[in-house]
Coordinates of C-alpha atoms and ligand atoms in Angstrom, one line a residue:
X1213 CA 45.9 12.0 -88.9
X1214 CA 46.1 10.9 -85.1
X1215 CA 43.0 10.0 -83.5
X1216 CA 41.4 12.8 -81.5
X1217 CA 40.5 12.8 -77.9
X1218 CA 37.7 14.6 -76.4
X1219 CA 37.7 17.4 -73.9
X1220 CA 35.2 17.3 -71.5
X1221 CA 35.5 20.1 -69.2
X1222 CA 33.2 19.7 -65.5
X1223 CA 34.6 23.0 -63.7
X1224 CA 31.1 24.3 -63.7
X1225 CA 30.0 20.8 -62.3
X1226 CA 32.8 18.6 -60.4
X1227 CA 34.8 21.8 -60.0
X1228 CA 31.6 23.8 -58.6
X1229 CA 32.2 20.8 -55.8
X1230 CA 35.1 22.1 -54.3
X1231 CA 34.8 22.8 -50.5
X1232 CA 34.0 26.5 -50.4
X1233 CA 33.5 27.5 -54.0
X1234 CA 30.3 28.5 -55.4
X1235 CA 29.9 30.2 -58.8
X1236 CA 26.8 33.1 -59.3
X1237 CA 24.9 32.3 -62.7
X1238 CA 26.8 35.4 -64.3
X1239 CA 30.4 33.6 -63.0
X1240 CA 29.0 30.4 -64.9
X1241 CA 28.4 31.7 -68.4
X1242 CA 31.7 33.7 -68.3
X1243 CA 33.1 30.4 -68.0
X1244 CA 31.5 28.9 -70.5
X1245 CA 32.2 31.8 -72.8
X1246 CA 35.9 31.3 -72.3
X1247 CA 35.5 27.6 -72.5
X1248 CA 33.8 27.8 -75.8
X1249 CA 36.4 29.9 -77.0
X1250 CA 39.2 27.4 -75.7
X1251 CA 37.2 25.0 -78.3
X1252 CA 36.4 22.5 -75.5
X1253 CA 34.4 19.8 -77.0
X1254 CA 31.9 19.5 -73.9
X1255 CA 30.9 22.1 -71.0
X1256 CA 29.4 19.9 -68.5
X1257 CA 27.4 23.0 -67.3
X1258 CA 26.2 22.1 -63.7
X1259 CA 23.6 19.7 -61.6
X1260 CA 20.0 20.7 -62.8
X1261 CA 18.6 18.5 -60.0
X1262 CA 20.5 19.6 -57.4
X1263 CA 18.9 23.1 -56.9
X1264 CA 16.7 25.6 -59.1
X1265 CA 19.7 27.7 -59.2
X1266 CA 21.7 25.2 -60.8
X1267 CA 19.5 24.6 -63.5
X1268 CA 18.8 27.9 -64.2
X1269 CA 22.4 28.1 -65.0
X1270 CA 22.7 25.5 -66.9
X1271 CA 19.7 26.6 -69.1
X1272 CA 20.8 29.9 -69.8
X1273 CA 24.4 28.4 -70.9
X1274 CA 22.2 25.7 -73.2
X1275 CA 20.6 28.6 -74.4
X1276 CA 23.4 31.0 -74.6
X1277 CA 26.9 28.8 -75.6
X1278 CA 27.1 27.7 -79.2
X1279 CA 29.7 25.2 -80.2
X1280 CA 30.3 22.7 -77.4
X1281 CA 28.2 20.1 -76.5
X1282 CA 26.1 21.3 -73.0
X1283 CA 26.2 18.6 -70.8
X1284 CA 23.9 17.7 -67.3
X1285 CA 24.4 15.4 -64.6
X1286 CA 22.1 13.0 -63.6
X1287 CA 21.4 10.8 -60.9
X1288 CA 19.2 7.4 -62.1
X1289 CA 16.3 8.0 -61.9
X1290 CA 13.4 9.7 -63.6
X1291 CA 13.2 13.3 -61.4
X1292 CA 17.0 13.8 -61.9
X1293 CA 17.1 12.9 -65.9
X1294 CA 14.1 14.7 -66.6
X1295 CA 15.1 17.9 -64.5
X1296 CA 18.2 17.3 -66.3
X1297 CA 16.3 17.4 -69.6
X1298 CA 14.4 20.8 -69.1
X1299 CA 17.7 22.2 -68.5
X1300 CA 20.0 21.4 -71.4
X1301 CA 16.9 20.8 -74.2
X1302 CA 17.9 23.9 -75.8
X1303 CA 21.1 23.8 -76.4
X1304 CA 22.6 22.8 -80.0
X1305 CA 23.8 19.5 -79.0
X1306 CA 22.3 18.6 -75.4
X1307 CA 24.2 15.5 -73.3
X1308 CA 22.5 14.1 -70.4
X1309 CA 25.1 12.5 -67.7
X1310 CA 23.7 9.6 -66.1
X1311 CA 25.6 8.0 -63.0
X1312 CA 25.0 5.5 -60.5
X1313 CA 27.7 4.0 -58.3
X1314 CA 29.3 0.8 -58.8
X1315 CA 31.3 -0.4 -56.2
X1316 CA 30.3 -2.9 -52.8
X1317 CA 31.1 0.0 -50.4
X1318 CA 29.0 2.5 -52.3
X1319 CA 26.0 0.0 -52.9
X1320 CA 25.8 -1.6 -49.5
X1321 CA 26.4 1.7 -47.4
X1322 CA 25.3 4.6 -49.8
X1323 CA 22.6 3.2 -51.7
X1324 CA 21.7 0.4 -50.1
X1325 CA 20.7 -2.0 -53.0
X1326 CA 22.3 -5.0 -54.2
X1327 CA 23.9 -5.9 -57.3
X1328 CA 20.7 -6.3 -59.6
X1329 CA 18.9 -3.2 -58.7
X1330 CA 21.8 -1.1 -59.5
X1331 CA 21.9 -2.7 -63.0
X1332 CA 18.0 -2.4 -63.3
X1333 CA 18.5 1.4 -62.1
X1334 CA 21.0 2.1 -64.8
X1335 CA 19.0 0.3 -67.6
X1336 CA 15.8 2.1 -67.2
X1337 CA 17.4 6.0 -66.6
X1338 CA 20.0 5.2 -69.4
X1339 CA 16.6 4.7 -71.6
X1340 CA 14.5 7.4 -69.9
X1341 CA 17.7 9.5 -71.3
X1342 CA 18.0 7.9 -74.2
X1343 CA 14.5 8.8 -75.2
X1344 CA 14.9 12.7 -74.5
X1345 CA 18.3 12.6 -76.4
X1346 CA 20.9 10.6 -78.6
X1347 CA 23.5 12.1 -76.2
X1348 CA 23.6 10.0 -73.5
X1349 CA 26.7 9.6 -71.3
X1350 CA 27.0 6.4 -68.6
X1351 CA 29.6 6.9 -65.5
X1352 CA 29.5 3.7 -62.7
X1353 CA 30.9 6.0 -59.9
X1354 CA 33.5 4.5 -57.9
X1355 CA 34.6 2.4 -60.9
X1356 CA 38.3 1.7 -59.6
X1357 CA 37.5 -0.2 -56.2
X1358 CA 34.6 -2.2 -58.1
X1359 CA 33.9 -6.0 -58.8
X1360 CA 35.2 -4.7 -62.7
X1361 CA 33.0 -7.8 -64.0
X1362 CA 30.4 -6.0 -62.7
X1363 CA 31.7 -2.7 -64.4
X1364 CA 31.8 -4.7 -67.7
X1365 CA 28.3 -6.0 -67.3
X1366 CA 26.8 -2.5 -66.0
X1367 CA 28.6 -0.5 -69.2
X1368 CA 27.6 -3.6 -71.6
X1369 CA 23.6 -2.6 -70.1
X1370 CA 24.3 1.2 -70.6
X1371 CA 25.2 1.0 -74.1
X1372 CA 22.6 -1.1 -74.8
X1373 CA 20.2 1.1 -74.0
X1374 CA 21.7 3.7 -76.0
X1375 CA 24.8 5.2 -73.9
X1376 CA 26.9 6.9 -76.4
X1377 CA 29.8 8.0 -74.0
X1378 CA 30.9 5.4 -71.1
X1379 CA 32.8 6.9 -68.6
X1380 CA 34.9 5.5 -65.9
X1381 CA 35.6 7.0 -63.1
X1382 CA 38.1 7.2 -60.5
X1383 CA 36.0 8.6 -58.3
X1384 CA 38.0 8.9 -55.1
X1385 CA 41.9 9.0 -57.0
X1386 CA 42.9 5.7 -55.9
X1387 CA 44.0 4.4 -59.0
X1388 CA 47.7 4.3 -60.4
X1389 CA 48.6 4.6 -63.9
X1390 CA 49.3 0.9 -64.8
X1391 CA 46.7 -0.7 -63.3
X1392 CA 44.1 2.1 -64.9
X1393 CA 45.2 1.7 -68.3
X1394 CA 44.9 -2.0 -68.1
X1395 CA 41.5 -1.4 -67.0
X1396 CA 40.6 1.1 -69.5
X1397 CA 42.0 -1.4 -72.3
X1398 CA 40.0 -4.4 -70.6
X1399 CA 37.1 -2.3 -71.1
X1400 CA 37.6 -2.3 -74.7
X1401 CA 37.7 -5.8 -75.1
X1402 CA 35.4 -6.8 -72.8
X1403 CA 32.5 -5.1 -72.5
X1404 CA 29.9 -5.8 -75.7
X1405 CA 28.9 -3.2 -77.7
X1406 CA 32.0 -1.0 -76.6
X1407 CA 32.5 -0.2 -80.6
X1408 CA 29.3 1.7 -80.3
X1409 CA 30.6 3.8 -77.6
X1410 CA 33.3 6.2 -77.1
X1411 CA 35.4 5.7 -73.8
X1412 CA 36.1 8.4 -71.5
X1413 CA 37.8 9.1 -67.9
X1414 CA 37.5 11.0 -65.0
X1415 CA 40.3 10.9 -62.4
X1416 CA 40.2 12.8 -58.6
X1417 CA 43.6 13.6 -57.3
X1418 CA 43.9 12.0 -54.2
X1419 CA 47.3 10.4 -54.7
X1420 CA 48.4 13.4 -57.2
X1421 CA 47.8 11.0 -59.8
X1422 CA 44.8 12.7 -61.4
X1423 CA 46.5 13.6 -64.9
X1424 CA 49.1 10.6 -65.4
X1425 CA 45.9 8.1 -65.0
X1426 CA 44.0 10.4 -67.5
X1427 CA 46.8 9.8 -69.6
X1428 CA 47.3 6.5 -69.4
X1429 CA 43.4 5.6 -70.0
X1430 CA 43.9 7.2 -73.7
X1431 CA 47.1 5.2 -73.9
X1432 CA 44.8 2.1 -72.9
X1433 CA 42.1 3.7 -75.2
X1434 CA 40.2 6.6 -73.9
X1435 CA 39.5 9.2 -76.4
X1436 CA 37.4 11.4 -74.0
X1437 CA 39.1 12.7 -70.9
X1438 CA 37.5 15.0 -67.8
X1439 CA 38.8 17.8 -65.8
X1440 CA 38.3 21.2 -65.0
X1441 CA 40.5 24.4 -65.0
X1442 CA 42.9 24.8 -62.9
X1443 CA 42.3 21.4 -61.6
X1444 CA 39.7 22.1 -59.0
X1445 CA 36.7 19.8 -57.8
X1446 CA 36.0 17.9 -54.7
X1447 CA 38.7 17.1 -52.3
X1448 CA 42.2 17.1 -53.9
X1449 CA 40.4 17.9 -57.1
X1450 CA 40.1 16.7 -60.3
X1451 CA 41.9 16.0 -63.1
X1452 CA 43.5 19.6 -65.0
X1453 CA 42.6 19.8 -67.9
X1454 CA 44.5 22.5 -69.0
X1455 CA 47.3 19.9 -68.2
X1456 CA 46.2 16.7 -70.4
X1457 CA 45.6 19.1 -72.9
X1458 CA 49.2 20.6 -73.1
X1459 CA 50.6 17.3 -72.6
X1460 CA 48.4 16.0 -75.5
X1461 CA 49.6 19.0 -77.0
X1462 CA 53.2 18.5 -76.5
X1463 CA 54.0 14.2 -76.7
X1464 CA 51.5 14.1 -79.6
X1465 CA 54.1 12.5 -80.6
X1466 CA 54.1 9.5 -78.0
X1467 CA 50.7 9.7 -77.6
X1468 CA 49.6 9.3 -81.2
X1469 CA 46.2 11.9 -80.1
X1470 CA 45.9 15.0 -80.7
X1471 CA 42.8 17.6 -79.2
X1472 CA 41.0 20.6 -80.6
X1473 CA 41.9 23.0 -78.4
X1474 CA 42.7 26.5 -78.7
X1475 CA 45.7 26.5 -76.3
X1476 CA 46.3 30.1 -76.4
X1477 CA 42.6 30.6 -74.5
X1478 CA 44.3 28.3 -71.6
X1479 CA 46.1 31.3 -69.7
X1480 CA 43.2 33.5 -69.6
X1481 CA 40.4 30.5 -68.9
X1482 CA 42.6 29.9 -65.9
X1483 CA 42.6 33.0 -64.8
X1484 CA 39.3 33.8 -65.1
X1485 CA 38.7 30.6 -63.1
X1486 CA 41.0 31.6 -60.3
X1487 CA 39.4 35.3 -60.1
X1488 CA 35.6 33.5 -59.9
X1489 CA 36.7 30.2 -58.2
X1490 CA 38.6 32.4 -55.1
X1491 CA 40.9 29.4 -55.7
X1492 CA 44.4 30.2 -56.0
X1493 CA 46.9 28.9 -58.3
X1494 CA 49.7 27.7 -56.6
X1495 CA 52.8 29.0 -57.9
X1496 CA 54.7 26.4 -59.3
X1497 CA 51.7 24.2 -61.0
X1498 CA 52.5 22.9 -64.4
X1499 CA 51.2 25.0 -67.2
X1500 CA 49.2 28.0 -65.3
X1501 CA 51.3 28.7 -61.9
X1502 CA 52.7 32.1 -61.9
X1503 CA 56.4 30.3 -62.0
X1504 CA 55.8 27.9 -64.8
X1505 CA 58.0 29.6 -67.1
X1506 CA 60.2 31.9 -64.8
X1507 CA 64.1 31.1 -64.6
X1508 CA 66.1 31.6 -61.7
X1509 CA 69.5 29.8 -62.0
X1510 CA 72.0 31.4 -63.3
X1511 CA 72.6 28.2 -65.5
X1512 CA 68.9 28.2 -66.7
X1513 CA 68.7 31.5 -67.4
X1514 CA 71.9 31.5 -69.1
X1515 CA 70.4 28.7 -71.6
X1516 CA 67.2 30.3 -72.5
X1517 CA 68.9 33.6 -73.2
X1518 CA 70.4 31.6 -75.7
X1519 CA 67.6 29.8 -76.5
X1520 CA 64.7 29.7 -75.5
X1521 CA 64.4 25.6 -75.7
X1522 CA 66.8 24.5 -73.6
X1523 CA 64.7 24.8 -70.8
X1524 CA 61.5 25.6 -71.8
X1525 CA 59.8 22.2 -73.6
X1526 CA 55.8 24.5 -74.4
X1527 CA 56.3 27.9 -75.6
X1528 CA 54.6 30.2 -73.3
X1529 CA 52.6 31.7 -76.5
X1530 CA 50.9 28.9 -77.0
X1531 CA 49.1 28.9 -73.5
X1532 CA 48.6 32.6 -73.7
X1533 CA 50.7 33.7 -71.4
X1534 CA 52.2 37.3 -72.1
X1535 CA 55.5 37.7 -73.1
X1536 CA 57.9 39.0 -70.1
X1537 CA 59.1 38.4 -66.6
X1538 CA 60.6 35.1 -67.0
X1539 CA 64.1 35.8 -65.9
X1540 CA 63.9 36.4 -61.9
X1541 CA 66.9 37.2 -60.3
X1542 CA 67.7 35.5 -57.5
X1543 CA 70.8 34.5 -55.4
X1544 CA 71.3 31.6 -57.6
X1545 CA 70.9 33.9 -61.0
X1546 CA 74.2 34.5 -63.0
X1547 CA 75.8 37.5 -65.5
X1548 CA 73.5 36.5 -68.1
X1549 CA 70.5 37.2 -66.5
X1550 CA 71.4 40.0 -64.7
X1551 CA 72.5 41.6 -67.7
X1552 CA 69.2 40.7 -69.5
X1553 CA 67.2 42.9 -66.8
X1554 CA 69.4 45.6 -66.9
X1555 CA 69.2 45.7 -70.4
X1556 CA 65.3 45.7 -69.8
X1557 CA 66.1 48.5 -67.5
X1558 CA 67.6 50.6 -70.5
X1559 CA 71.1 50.1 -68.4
X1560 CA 73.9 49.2 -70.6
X1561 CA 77.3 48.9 -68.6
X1562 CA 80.8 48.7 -69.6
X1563 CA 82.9 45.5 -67.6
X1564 CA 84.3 47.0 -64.7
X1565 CA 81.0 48.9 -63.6
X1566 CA 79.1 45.8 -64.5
X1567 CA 81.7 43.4 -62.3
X1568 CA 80.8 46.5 -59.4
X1569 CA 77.5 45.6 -60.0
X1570 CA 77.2 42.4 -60.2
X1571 CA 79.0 41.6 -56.3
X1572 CA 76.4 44.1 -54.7
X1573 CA 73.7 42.4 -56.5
X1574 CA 74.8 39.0 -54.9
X1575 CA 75.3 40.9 -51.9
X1576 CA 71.4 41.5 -52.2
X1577 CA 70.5 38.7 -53.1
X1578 CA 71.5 36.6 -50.1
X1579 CA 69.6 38.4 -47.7
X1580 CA 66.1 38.4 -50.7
X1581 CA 64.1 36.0 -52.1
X1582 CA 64.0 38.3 -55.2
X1583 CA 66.0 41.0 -56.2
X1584 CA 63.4 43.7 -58.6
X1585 CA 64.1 46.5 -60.1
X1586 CA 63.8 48.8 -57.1
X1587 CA 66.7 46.8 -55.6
X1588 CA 68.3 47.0 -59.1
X1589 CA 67.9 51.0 -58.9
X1590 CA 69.1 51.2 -55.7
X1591 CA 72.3 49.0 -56.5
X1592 CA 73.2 50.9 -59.5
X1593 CA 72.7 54.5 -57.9
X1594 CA 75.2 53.0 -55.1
X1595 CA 78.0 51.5 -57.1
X1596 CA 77.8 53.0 -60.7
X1597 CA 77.1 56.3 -62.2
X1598 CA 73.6 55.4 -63.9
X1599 CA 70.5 56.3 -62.4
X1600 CA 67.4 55.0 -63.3
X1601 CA 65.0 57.3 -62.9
X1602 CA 61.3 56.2 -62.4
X1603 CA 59.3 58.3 -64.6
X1604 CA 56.8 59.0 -62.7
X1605 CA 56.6 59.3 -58.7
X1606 CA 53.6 59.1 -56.2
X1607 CA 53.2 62.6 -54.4
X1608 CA 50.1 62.3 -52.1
X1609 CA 47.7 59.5 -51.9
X1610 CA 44.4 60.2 -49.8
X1611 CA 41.3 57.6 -49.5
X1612 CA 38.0 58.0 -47.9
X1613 CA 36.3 54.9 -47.4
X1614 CA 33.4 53.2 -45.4
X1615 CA 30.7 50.9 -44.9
X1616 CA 28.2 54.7 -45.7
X1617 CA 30.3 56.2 -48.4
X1618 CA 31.4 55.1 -51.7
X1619 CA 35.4 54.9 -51.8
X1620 CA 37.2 57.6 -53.3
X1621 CA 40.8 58.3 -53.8
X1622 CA 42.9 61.6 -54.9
X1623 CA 46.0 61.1 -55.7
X1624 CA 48.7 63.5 -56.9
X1625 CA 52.0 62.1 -58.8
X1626 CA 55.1 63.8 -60.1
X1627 CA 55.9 63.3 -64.3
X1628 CA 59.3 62.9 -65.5
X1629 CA 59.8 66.5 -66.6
X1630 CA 58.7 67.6 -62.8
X1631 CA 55.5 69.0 -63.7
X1632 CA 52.6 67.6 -60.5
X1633 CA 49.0 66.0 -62.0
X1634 CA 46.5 65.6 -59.5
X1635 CA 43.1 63.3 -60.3
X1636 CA 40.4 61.6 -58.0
X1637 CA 38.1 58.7 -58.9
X1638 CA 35.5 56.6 -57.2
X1639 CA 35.9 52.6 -57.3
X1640 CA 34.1 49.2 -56.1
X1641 CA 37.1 49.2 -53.3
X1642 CA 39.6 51.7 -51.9
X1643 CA 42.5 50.2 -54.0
X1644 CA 40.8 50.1 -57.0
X1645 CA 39.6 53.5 -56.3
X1646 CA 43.5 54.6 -55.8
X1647 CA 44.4 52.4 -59.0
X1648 CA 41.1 54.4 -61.0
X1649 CA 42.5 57.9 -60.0
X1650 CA 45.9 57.1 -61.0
X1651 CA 44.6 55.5 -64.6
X1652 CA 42.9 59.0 -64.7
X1653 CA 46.5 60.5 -64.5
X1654 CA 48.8 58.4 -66.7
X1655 CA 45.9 57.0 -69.0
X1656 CA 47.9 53.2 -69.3
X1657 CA 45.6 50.7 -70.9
X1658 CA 46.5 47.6 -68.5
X1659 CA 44.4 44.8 -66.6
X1660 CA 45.2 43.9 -62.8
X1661 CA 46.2 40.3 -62.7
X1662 CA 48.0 39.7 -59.5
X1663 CA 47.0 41.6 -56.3
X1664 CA 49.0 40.1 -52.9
X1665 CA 49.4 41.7 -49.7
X1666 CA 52.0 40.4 -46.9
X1667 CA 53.0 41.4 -43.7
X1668 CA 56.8 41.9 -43.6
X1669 CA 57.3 42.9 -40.0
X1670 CA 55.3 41.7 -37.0
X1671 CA 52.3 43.7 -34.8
X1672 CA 49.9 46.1 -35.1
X1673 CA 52.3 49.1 -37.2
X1674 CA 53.5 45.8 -39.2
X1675 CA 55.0 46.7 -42.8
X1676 CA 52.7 45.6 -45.4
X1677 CA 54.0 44.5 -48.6
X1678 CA 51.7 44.5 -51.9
X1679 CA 53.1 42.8 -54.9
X1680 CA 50.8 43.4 -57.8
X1681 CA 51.5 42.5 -61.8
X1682 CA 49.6 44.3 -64.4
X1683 CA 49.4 43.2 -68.3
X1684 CA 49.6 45.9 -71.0
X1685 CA 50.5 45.9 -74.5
X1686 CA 51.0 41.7 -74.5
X1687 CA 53.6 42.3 -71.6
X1688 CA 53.4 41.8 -68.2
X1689 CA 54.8 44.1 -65.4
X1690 CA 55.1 43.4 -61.4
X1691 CA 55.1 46.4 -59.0
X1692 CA 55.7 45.9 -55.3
X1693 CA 56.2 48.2 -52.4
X1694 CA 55.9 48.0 -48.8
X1695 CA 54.8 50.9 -46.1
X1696 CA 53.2 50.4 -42.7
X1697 CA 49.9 52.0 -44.7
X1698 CA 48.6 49.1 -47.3
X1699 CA 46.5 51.6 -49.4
X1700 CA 49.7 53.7 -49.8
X1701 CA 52.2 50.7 -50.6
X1702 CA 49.5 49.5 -52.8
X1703 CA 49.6 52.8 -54.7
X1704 CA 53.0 52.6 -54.9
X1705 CA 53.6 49.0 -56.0
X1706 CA 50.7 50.1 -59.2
X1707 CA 52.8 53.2 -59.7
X1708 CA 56.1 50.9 -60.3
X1709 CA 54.8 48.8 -62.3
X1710 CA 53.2 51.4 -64.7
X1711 CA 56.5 53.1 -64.7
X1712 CA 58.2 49.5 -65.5
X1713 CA 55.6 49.0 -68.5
X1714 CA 56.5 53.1 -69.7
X1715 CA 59.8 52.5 -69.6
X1716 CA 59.9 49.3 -71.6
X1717 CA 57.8 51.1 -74.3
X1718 CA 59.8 54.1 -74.5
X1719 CA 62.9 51.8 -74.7
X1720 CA 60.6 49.8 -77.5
X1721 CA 59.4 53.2 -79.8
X1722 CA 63.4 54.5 -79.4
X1723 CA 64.6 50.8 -81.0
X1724 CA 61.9 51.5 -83.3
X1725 CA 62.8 55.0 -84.6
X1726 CA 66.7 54.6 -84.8
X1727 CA 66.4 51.6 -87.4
X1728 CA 64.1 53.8 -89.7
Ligands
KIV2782 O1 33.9 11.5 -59.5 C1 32.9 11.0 -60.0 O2 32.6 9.8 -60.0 C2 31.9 11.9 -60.7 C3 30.8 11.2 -61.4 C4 29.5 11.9 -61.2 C5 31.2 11.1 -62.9 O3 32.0 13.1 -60.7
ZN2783 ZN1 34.1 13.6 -60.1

């Protein structure tokens, strides 16, 4: 069996940091929730000293998560640790994070002490922590531009005083991968007492080198590493931990580690962390980002119609990510993938019709950043003799909204045998007030994942755009429409993409009652 490296996930601490991101108390336990169900090893829940807010939160998660170790962050000295104490006491395994920085700039400028009174600091709050708990975790901040005899001498007091974790941090990411591994395997053969003490990392992203230093400190020894969803946390952020993980996950074999993660929690933790964070995920970020696993060459797409491998070195499953939507067409896309999403479409065509449609779509395509299925519909009805209908159409959409009234929508929308239904509801918004009436209409089981509004065309009668994708069933389904009225293209766009979700399971249930 391969060694196993810790995961030691701060979002609710070092990722709380981030410039404009503050979490409720309800926001923090539904992290920690998911994070216990991801099967991190330790939720480092907040900074009890830092306001009575924060350690209320961090109580209640002591109290409330089972599973993980709960984790605190102290500064040295006595208020912090024992503030630190009253907040994580009651949890099944209760760290206390002691730090204190370590580097000239920090000491001279920050701190203002020398050399020994930084080492006397650290002795005497590692003990004051050591005597609440056997949990006690040691980081010198600014580790990477110390005096690293200094380091060695700091972690060599901290363990004797009982530190059980030492951390090293890269505090402001201005390490690079070499030099930190050498430093992280210098640790292990320096510092005295290291065998007592499990090695960890903690790496900003101010170079973008966050993950490949967290790396290589388990190649130089590490077996705990820090990060938070999504990578967030002060400036650039930190380390993502959803990334060491998969890459853990994935050159296992390289690596010789392996973690205890639940991968398949990943895709919803980072979600969930977007949604309460306000942060979004940029598009194309490993793992997470919306185009992680989306093909748009026609050569690519090609291959992983074949299989699936040729481009694709994680399955999507194992991150959680539902199934669908990974074949975008695009003016680079070829036959293969076009044929793939008409096939989705329920559109089968014989060669000619399909050569037809094939130069309109790259017509299309020049002038789009995407072609969807709307353009798809409205290529086929042009050039070919198949329709594709959408089942279901929006008739009348009509909001009443305001800072007095609660928002209500009715809307009215036309079935596939021609036959009008007409529902209202009341929601926390106007759109979800339109999206609540039409649920109340086609009764679809589905969770709103991706909400974006753009302005297509300029001034004050500007188009507006609203790209949304929905998950039902294990699937996932975009809708988008544009209209100079937002709540109306926003019905619309929620509209197609429930139509895109019916069509795929009427398409699924007729596969499924021919072969019986
Ligand atoms: O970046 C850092 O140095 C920290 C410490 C408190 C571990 O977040
Ligand atoms: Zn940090």
């Amino acid at each position: 069996m391969t060694d196993k490296v810790y995961i030691f996930d701060t979002t609710l601490r070092d990722g709380e940091q981030s410039a404009g991101v503050g979490f409720t108390i309800e926001d923090k336990l539904e992290v920690a929730r998911q994070l216990a169900r991801m099967n991190v090893d330790i939720i480092e829940a907040g900074f009890p000293f830092s306001s009575p807010g924060d350690l209320e939160a961090v109580s209640l998660i002591a109290r409330e998560i089972k599973g993980p170790v709960i984790a605190g962050l102290a500064r040295a000295n006595a208020d912090d640790i024992d503030a630190c104490w009253r907040a994580v006491q009651r949890a099944e395994t209760p760290r206390i994070h002691v730090f204190i920085s370590s580097s000239e700039i920090h000491m001279a400028h920050q701190l203002r002490k020398n050399r020994e009174d930084v080492l006397d600091m650290a002795r005497a709050a590692v003990a004051r922590a050591a005597g609440y708990t056997p949990d006690v975790e040691f980081s010198p901040m600014d580790a990477t531009r110390s005096d690293l005899e200094f380091v060695y001498d700091l972690l060599a007091a901290a363990i004797a005083e009982g530190a059980t974790t030492i951390n090293v941090p890269d505090t402001v990411g201005y390490a690079i991968p070499q030099e930190f591994e050498r430093f992280i395997r210098t640790v292990r053969e320096r510092v005295p007492g290291i065998e007592k003490a499990r090695i960890s990392v903690h790496c900003h992203n101010d170079l973008g080198l966050a993950v490949a230093n967290s790396l290589a400190g388990v190649i130089g020894g590490a077996r705990q590493v820090e990060g938070a969803i999504n990578g967030i946390g002060e400036r650039a952020g930190n380390t993502s931990i959803e990334e060491v993980i998969m890459a853990i996950k994935t050159r296992g074999d390289f690596l010789g580690v392996h973690t205890d993660v639940h991968t398949r929690e990943i895709y919803h933790a980072s979600r969930l962390v977007e949604r309460v964070s306000g942060m979004a995920v940029q598009s194309n970020k490993a793992i997470v980002g919306k185009n992680a696993f989306r093909h748009s060459s026609g050569i690519h797409q090609d291959g992983v119609l074949k299989l699936r491998a040729t481009y694709e070195i994680m399955d999507p499953a194992d991150i959680g990510i539902p199934a669908g939507g990974s074949i975008v067409l695009t003016k680079v896309s070829g036959r293969h993938g076009l044929r793939s999403r008409l096939f989705d479409l329920g559109v089968t065509l014989g060669e000619d019709e399909f050569q037809r449609v094939y130069e309109a779509f790259k017509e299309v395509a020049d002038r789009r950043d995407e072609v969807d299925d709307r353009d798809l519909q409205a290529i086929l009805a042009e050039v070919s003799s198949v329709q594709v209908a959408e089942q279901w159409q929006l008739d009348l959409v009509q909001v009443s909204a305001g800072d007095h009234s609660a928002p209500t929508a009715t809307v009215r929308l036309v079935g596939p045998n021609g036959a009008s239904h007409q529902d209202a509801a009341i929601g926390t918004g106007p759109v979800d007030a339109i999206y609540q009436a039409i649920n109340r209409v086609l009764h679809v089981q589905n969770e709103l994942t991706e909400f974006s509004v753009k302005s297509v065309t300029e001034g004050i009668d500007a188009q507006g755009e609203v790209t949304i994708r929905i998950e039902a069933d294990g699937g996932s389904y975009t809708g988008r429409a544009a209209d100079t009225d937002i709540l109306v293209a926003s019905a619309r766009a929620y509209v197609h993409a429930l139509n895109r979700y019916l069509n795929t399971e009427a398409r699924r249930h007729a596969a499924a009652t021919s072969t019986q």
